[in-house]
GROMACS .gro file of C-alpha atoms in nm:
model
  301
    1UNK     CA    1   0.211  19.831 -13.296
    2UNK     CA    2   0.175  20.210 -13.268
    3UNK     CA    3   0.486  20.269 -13.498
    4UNK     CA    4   0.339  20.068 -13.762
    5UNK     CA    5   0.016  20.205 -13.759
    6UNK     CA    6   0.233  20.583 -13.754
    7UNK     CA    7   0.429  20.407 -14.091
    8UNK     CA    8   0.104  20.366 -14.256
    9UNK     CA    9  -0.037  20.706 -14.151
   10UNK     CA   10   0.274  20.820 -14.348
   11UNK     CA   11   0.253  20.636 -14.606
   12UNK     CA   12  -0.117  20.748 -14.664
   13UNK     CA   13  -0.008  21.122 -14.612
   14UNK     CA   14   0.213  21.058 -14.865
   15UNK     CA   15   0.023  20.900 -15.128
   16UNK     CA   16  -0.257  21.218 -15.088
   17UNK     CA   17   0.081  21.422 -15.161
   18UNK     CA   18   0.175  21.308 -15.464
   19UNK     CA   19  -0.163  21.258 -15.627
   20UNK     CA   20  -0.191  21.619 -15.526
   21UNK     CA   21   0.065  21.691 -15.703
   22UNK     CA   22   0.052  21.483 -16.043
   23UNK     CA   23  -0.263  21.552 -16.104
   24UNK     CA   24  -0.333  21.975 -16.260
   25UNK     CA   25  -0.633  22.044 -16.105
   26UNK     CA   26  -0.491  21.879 -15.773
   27UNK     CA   27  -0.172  22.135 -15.810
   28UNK     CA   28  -0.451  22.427 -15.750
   29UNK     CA   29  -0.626  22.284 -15.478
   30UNK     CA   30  -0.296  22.280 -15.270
   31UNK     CA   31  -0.265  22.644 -15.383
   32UNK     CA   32  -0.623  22.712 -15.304
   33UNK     CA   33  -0.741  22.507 -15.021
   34UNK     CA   34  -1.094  22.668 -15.111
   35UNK     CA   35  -1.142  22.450 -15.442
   36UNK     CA   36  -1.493  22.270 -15.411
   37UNK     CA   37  -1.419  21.954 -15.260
   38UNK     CA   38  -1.756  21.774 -15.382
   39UNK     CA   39  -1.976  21.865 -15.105
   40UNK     CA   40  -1.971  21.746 -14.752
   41UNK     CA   41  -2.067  21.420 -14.790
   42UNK     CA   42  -1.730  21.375 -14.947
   43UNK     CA   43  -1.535  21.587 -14.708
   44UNK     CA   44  -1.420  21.294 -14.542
   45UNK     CA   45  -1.314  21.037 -14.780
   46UNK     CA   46  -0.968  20.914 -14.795
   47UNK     CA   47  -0.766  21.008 -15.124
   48UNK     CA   48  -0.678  20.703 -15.293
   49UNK     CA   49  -0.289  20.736 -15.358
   50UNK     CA   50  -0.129  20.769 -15.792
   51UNK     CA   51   0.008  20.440 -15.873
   52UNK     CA   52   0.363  20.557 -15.962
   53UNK     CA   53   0.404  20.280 -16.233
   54UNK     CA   54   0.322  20.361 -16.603
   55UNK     CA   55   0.449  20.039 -16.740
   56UNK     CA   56   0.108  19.867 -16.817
   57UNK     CA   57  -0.042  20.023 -17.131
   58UNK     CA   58  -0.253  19.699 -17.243
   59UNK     CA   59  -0.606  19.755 -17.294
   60UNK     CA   60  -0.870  19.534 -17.145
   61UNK     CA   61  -1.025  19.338 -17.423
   62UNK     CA   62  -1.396  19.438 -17.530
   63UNK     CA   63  -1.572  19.141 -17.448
   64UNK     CA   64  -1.483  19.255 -17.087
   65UNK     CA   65  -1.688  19.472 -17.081
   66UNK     CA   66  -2.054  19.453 -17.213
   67UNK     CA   67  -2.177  19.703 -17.446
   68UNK     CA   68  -2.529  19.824 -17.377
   69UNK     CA   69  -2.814  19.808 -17.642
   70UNK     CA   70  -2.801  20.177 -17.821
   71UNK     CA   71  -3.126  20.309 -17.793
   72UNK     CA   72  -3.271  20.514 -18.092
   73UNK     CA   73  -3.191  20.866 -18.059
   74UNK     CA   74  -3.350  21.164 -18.254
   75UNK     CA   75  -3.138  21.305 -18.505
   76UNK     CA   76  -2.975  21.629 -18.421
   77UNK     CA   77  -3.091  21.768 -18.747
   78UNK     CA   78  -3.442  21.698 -18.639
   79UNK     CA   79  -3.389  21.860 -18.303
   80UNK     CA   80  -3.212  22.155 -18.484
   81UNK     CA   81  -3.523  22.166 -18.720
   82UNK     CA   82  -3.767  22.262 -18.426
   83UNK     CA   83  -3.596  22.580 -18.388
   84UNK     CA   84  -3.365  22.472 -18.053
   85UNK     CA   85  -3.046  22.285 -17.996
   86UNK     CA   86  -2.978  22.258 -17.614
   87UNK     CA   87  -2.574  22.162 -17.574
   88UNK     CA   88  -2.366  22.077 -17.251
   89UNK     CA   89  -2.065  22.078 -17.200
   90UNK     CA   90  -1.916  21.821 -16.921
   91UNK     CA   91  -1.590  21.760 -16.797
   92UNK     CA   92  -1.286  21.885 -16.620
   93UNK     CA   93  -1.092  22.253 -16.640
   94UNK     CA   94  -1.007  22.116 -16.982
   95UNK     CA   95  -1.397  22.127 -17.071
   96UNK     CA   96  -1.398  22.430 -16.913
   97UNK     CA   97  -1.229  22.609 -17.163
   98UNK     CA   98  -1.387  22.385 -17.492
   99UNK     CA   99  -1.696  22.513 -17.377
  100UNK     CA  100  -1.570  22.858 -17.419
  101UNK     CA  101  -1.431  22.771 -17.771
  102UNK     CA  102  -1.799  22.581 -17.791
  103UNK     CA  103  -1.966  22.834 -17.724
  104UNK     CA  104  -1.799  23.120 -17.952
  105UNK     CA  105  -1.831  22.909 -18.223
  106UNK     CA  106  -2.220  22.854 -18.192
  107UNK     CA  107  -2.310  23.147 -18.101
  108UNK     CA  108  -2.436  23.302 -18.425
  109UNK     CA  109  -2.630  22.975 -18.466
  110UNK     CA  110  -2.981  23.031 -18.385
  111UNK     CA  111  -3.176  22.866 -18.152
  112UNK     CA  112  -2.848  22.691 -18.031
  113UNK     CA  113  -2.761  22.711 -17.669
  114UNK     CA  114  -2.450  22.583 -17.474
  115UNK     CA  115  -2.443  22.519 -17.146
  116UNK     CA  116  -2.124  22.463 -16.899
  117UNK     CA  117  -2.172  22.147 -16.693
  118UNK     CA  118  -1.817  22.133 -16.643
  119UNK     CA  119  -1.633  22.190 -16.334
  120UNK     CA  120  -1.239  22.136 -16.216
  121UNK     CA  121  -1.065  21.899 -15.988
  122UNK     CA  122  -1.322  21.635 -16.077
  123UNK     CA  123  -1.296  21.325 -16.352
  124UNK     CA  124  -1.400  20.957 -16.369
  125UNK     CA  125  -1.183  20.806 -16.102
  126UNK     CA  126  -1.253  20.971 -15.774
  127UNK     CA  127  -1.626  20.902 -15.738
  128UNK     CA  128  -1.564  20.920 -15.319
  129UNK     CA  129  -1.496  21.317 -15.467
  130UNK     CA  130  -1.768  21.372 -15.704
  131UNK     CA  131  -1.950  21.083 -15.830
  132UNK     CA  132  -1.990  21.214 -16.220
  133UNK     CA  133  -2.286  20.956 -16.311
  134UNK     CA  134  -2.465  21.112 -16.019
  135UNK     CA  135  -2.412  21.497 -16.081
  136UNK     CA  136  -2.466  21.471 -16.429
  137UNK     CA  137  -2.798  21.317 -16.376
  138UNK     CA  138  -2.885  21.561 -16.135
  139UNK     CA  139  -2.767  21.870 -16.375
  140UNK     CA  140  -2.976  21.737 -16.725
  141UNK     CA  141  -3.248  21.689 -16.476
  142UNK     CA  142  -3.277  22.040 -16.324
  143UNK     CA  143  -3.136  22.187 -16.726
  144UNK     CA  144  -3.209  21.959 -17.021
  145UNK     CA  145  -3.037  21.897 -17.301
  146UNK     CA  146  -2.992  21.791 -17.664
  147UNK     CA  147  -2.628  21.717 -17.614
  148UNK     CA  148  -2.366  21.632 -17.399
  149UNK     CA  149  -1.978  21.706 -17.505
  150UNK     CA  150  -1.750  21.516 -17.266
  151UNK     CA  151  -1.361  21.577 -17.232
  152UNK     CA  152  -1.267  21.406 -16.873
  153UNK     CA  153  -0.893  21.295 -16.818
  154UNK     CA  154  -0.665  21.519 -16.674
  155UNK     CA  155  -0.704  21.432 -16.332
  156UNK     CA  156  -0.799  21.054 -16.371
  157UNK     CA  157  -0.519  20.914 -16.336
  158UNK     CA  158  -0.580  20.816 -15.995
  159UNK     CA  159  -0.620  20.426 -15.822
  160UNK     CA  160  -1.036  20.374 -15.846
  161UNK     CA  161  -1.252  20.205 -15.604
  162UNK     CA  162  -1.484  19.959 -15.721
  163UNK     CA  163  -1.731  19.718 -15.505
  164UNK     CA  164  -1.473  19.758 -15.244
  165UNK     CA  165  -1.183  19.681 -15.429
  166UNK     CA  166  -0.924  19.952 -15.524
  167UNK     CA  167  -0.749  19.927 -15.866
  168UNK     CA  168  -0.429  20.142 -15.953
  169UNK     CA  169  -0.407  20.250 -16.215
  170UNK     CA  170  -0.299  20.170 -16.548
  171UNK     CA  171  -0.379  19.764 -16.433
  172UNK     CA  172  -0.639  19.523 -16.615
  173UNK     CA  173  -0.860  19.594 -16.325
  174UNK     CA  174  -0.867  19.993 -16.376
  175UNK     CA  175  -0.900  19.962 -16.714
  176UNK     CA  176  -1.205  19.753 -16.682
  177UNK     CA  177  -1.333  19.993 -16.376
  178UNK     CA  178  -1.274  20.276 -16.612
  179UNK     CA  179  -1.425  20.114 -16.896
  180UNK     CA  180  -1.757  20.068 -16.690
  181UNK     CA  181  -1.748  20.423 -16.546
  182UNK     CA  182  -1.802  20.577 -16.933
  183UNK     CA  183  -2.038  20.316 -16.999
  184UNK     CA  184  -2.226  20.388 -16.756
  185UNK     CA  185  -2.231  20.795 -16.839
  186UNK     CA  186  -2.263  20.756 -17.188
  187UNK     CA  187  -2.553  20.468 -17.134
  188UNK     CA  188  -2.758  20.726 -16.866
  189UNK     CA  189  -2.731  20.989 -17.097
  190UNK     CA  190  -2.871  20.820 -17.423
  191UNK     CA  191  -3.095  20.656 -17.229
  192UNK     CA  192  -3.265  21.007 -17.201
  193UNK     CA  193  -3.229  21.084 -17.580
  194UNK     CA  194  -2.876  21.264 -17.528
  195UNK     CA  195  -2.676  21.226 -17.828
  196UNK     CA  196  -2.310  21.203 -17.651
  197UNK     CA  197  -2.015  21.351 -17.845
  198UNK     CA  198  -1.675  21.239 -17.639
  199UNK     CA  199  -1.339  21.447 -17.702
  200UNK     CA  200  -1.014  21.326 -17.648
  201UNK     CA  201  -0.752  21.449 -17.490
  202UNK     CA  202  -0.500  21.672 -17.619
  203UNK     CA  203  -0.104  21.578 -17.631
  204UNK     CA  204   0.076  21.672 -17.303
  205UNK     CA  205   0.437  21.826 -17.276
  206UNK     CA  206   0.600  21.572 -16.997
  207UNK     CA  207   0.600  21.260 -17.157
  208UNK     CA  208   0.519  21.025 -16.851
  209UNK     CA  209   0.212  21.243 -16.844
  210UNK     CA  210   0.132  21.235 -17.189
  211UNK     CA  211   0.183  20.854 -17.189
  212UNK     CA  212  -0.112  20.867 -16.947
  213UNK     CA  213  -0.333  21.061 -17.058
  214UNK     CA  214  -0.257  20.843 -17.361
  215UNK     CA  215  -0.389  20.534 -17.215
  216UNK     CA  216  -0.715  20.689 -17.124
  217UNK     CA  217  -0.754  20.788 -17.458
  218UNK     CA  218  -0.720  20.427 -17.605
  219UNK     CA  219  -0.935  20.324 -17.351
  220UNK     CA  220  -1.207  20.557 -17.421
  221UNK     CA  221  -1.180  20.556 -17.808
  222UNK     CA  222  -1.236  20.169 -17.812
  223UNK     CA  223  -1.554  20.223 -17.575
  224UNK     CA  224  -1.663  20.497 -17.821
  225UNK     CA  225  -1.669  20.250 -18.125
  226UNK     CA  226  -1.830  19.976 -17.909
  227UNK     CA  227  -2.101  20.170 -17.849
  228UNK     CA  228  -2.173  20.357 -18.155
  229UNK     CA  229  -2.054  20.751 -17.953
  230UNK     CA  230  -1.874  20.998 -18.205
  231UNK     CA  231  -1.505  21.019 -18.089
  232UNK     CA  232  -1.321  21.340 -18.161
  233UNK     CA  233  -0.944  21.331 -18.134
  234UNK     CA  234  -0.782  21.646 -18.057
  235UNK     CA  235  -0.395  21.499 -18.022
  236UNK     CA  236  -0.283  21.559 -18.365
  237UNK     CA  237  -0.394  21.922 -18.370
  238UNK     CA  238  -0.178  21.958 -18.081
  239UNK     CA  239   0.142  21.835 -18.251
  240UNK     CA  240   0.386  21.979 -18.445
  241UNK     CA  241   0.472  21.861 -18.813
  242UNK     CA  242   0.732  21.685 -18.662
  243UNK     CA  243   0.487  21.490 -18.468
  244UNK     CA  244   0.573  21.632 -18.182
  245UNK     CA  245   0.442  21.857 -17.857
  246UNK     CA  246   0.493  22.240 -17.917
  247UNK     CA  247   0.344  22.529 -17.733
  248UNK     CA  248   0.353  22.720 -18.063
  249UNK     CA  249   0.108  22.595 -18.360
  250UNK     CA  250   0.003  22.752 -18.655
  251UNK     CA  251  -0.348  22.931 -18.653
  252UNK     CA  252  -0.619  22.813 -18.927
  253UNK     CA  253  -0.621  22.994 -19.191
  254UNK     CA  254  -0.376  23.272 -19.132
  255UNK     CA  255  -0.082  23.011 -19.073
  256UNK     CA  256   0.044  23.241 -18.758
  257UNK     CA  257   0.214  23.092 -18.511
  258UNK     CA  258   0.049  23.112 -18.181
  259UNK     CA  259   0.066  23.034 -17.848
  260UNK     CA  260  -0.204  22.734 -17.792
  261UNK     CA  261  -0.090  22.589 -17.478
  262UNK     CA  262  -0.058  22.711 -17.124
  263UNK     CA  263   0.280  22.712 -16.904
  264UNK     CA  264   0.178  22.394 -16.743
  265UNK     CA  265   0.237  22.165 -17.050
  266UNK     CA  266  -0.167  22.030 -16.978
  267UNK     CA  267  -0.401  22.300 -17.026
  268UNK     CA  268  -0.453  22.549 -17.343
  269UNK     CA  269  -0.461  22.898 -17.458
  270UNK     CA  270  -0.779  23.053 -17.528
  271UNK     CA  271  -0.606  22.984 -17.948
  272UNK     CA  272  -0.520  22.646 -17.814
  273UNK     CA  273  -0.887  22.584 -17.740
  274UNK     CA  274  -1.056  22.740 -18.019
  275UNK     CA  275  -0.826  22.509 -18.195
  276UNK     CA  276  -0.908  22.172 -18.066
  277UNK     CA  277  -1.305  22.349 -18.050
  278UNK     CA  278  -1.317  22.393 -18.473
  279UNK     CA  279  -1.339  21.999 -18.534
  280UNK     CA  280  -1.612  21.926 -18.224
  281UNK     CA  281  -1.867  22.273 -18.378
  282UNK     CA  282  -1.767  22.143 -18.750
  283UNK     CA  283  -1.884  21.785 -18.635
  284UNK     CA  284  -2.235  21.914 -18.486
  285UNK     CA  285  -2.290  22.142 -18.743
  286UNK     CA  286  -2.295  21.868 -18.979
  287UNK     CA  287  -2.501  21.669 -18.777
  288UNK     CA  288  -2.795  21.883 -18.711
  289UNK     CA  289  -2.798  22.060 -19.074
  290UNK     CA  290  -2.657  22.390 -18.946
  291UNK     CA  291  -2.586  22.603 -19.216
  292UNK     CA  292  -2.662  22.365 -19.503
  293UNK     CA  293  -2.991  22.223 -19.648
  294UNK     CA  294  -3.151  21.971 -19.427
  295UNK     CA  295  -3.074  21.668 -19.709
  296UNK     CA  296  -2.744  21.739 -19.623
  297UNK     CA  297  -2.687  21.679 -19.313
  298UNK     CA  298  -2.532  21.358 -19.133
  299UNK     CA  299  -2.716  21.090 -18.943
  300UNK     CA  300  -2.640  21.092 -18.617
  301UNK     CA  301  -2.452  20.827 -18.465
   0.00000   0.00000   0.00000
């Protein structure tokens, strides 16, 4: 009896190993043991293990998965209009360094603010770490906002438990729990009068990687059109003409090459972000009327 319980023990070890490992942000906690951990209520909480299998790339059909009744939001340009445009930024390390593209780009804008919700080693999977639907409801409620940015994915590829039941990943029932889980964010955050922009994920250099991160960007694309969200894709700026990943990409307008990504194959350059930034600032300028007459501007979504 004790040797099986010892075989488990192992087995659970090494499950917390390897999602350690597969996952970036996960890579720096076992570097840095000091990484916040999600407080201490989480301290405790058993890591759910990676599912090693990346064979199941069907999406979960949309009438799984209810969409919730848009509420009417006020237009950005309207906001923009009464001199102040409060944005957030949420995510992982990836939004991290969008909202230092984000904010560079806005800057000059005034009355425009943008705000870093963002913070590493967290996503949409592990709510036993951080529960996202509850910190971001805590953060717009001590700091509100106009608008939330969102770019989560980097370290979701994890198993998620659900009412007790734990779903690896990449199966019908993760795809569903995932499904629900930005729902759920998007649905809070409107429900406040947040217009919610979502970003997706760039293209990754090690292809079983990439072919995750390219699941949970079909995933969240469909919610985005279900529920009416702006969606904007960032893989094809990350690609060469080829249609492939490269480290090196031209710069706008000068046609340079640059270094846009970092050694890791997952995160960017400080180029690689301003790149992948230009599209998300050129979509709420637009919106809100920045820089052109007010008849001008888009609806919002």
């Amino acid at each position: 009896m004790r040797a099986g319980i010892n075989a488990v023990t192992a087995a659970l070890v090494v499950g917390v190993l390897i999602g350690l490992v597969l996952t970036p942000d996960g890579r720096d906690w076992l570097r840095n043991p000091g990484l916040p951990t999600g407080g201490a209520a989480n301290a405790s909480a058993s890591p759910l293990p990676v599912a090693a299998t990346e064979s199941a790339t069907e999406i979960v059909p949309a009438s799984a998965v209810a969409v919730p009744v848009a509420p009417k939001l006020t237009p950005l340009a309207e906001r923009a209009a009464r001199g102040t445009l409060r944005i957030g930024v949420f995510g992982d390390s990836m939004a991290d360094g969008l909202w230092t593209g984000l904010y560079r780009e806005m800057r000059d804008q005034p009355g425009v603010t943008v705000t870093k919700f963002s913070e590493v080693s967290t996503g949409l999977s592990r709510y036993d770490y951080v529960d996202i639907q509850a910190k971001t409801a805590r953060q717009i409620a001590e700091q509100p906002i106009d608008v939330a940015v969102i770019l989560f994915g980097t370290n979701d590829a994890q198993s998620i438990s659900l009412d007790g039941e734990i779903h690896t990943f990449g199966t019908d029932g993760w795809k569903a729990a995932y499904a629900k889980r930005v729902d759920d964010l998007v649905t809070m955050l409107r429900g406040r009068d947040i217009a919610v922009y979502w970003v997706g994920l760039p293209a990754m250099k090690r292809a079983g990687f990439d072919a995750k991160m390219d699941l949970i960007n079909t995933i969240v694309s469909a919610r985005m059109a279900a529920l009416g969200v702006p969606w904007i894709e960032t893989e094809s700026l990350t690609l060469n003409v080829e249609g492939e990943y490269d480290a090196y990409l031209p710069e706008t307008g000068s046609g340079r090459q640059r270094l846009m990504r970092a050694h890791d194959g997952i995160h960017m350059s400080m180029a690689g972000y301003l790149r992948i930034t230009e599209p998300v600032a050129a979509r709420l300028k637009r919106d809100a009327g920045l820089g052109a007459p007010a008849a001008e501007a888009a609806p919002a979504a």
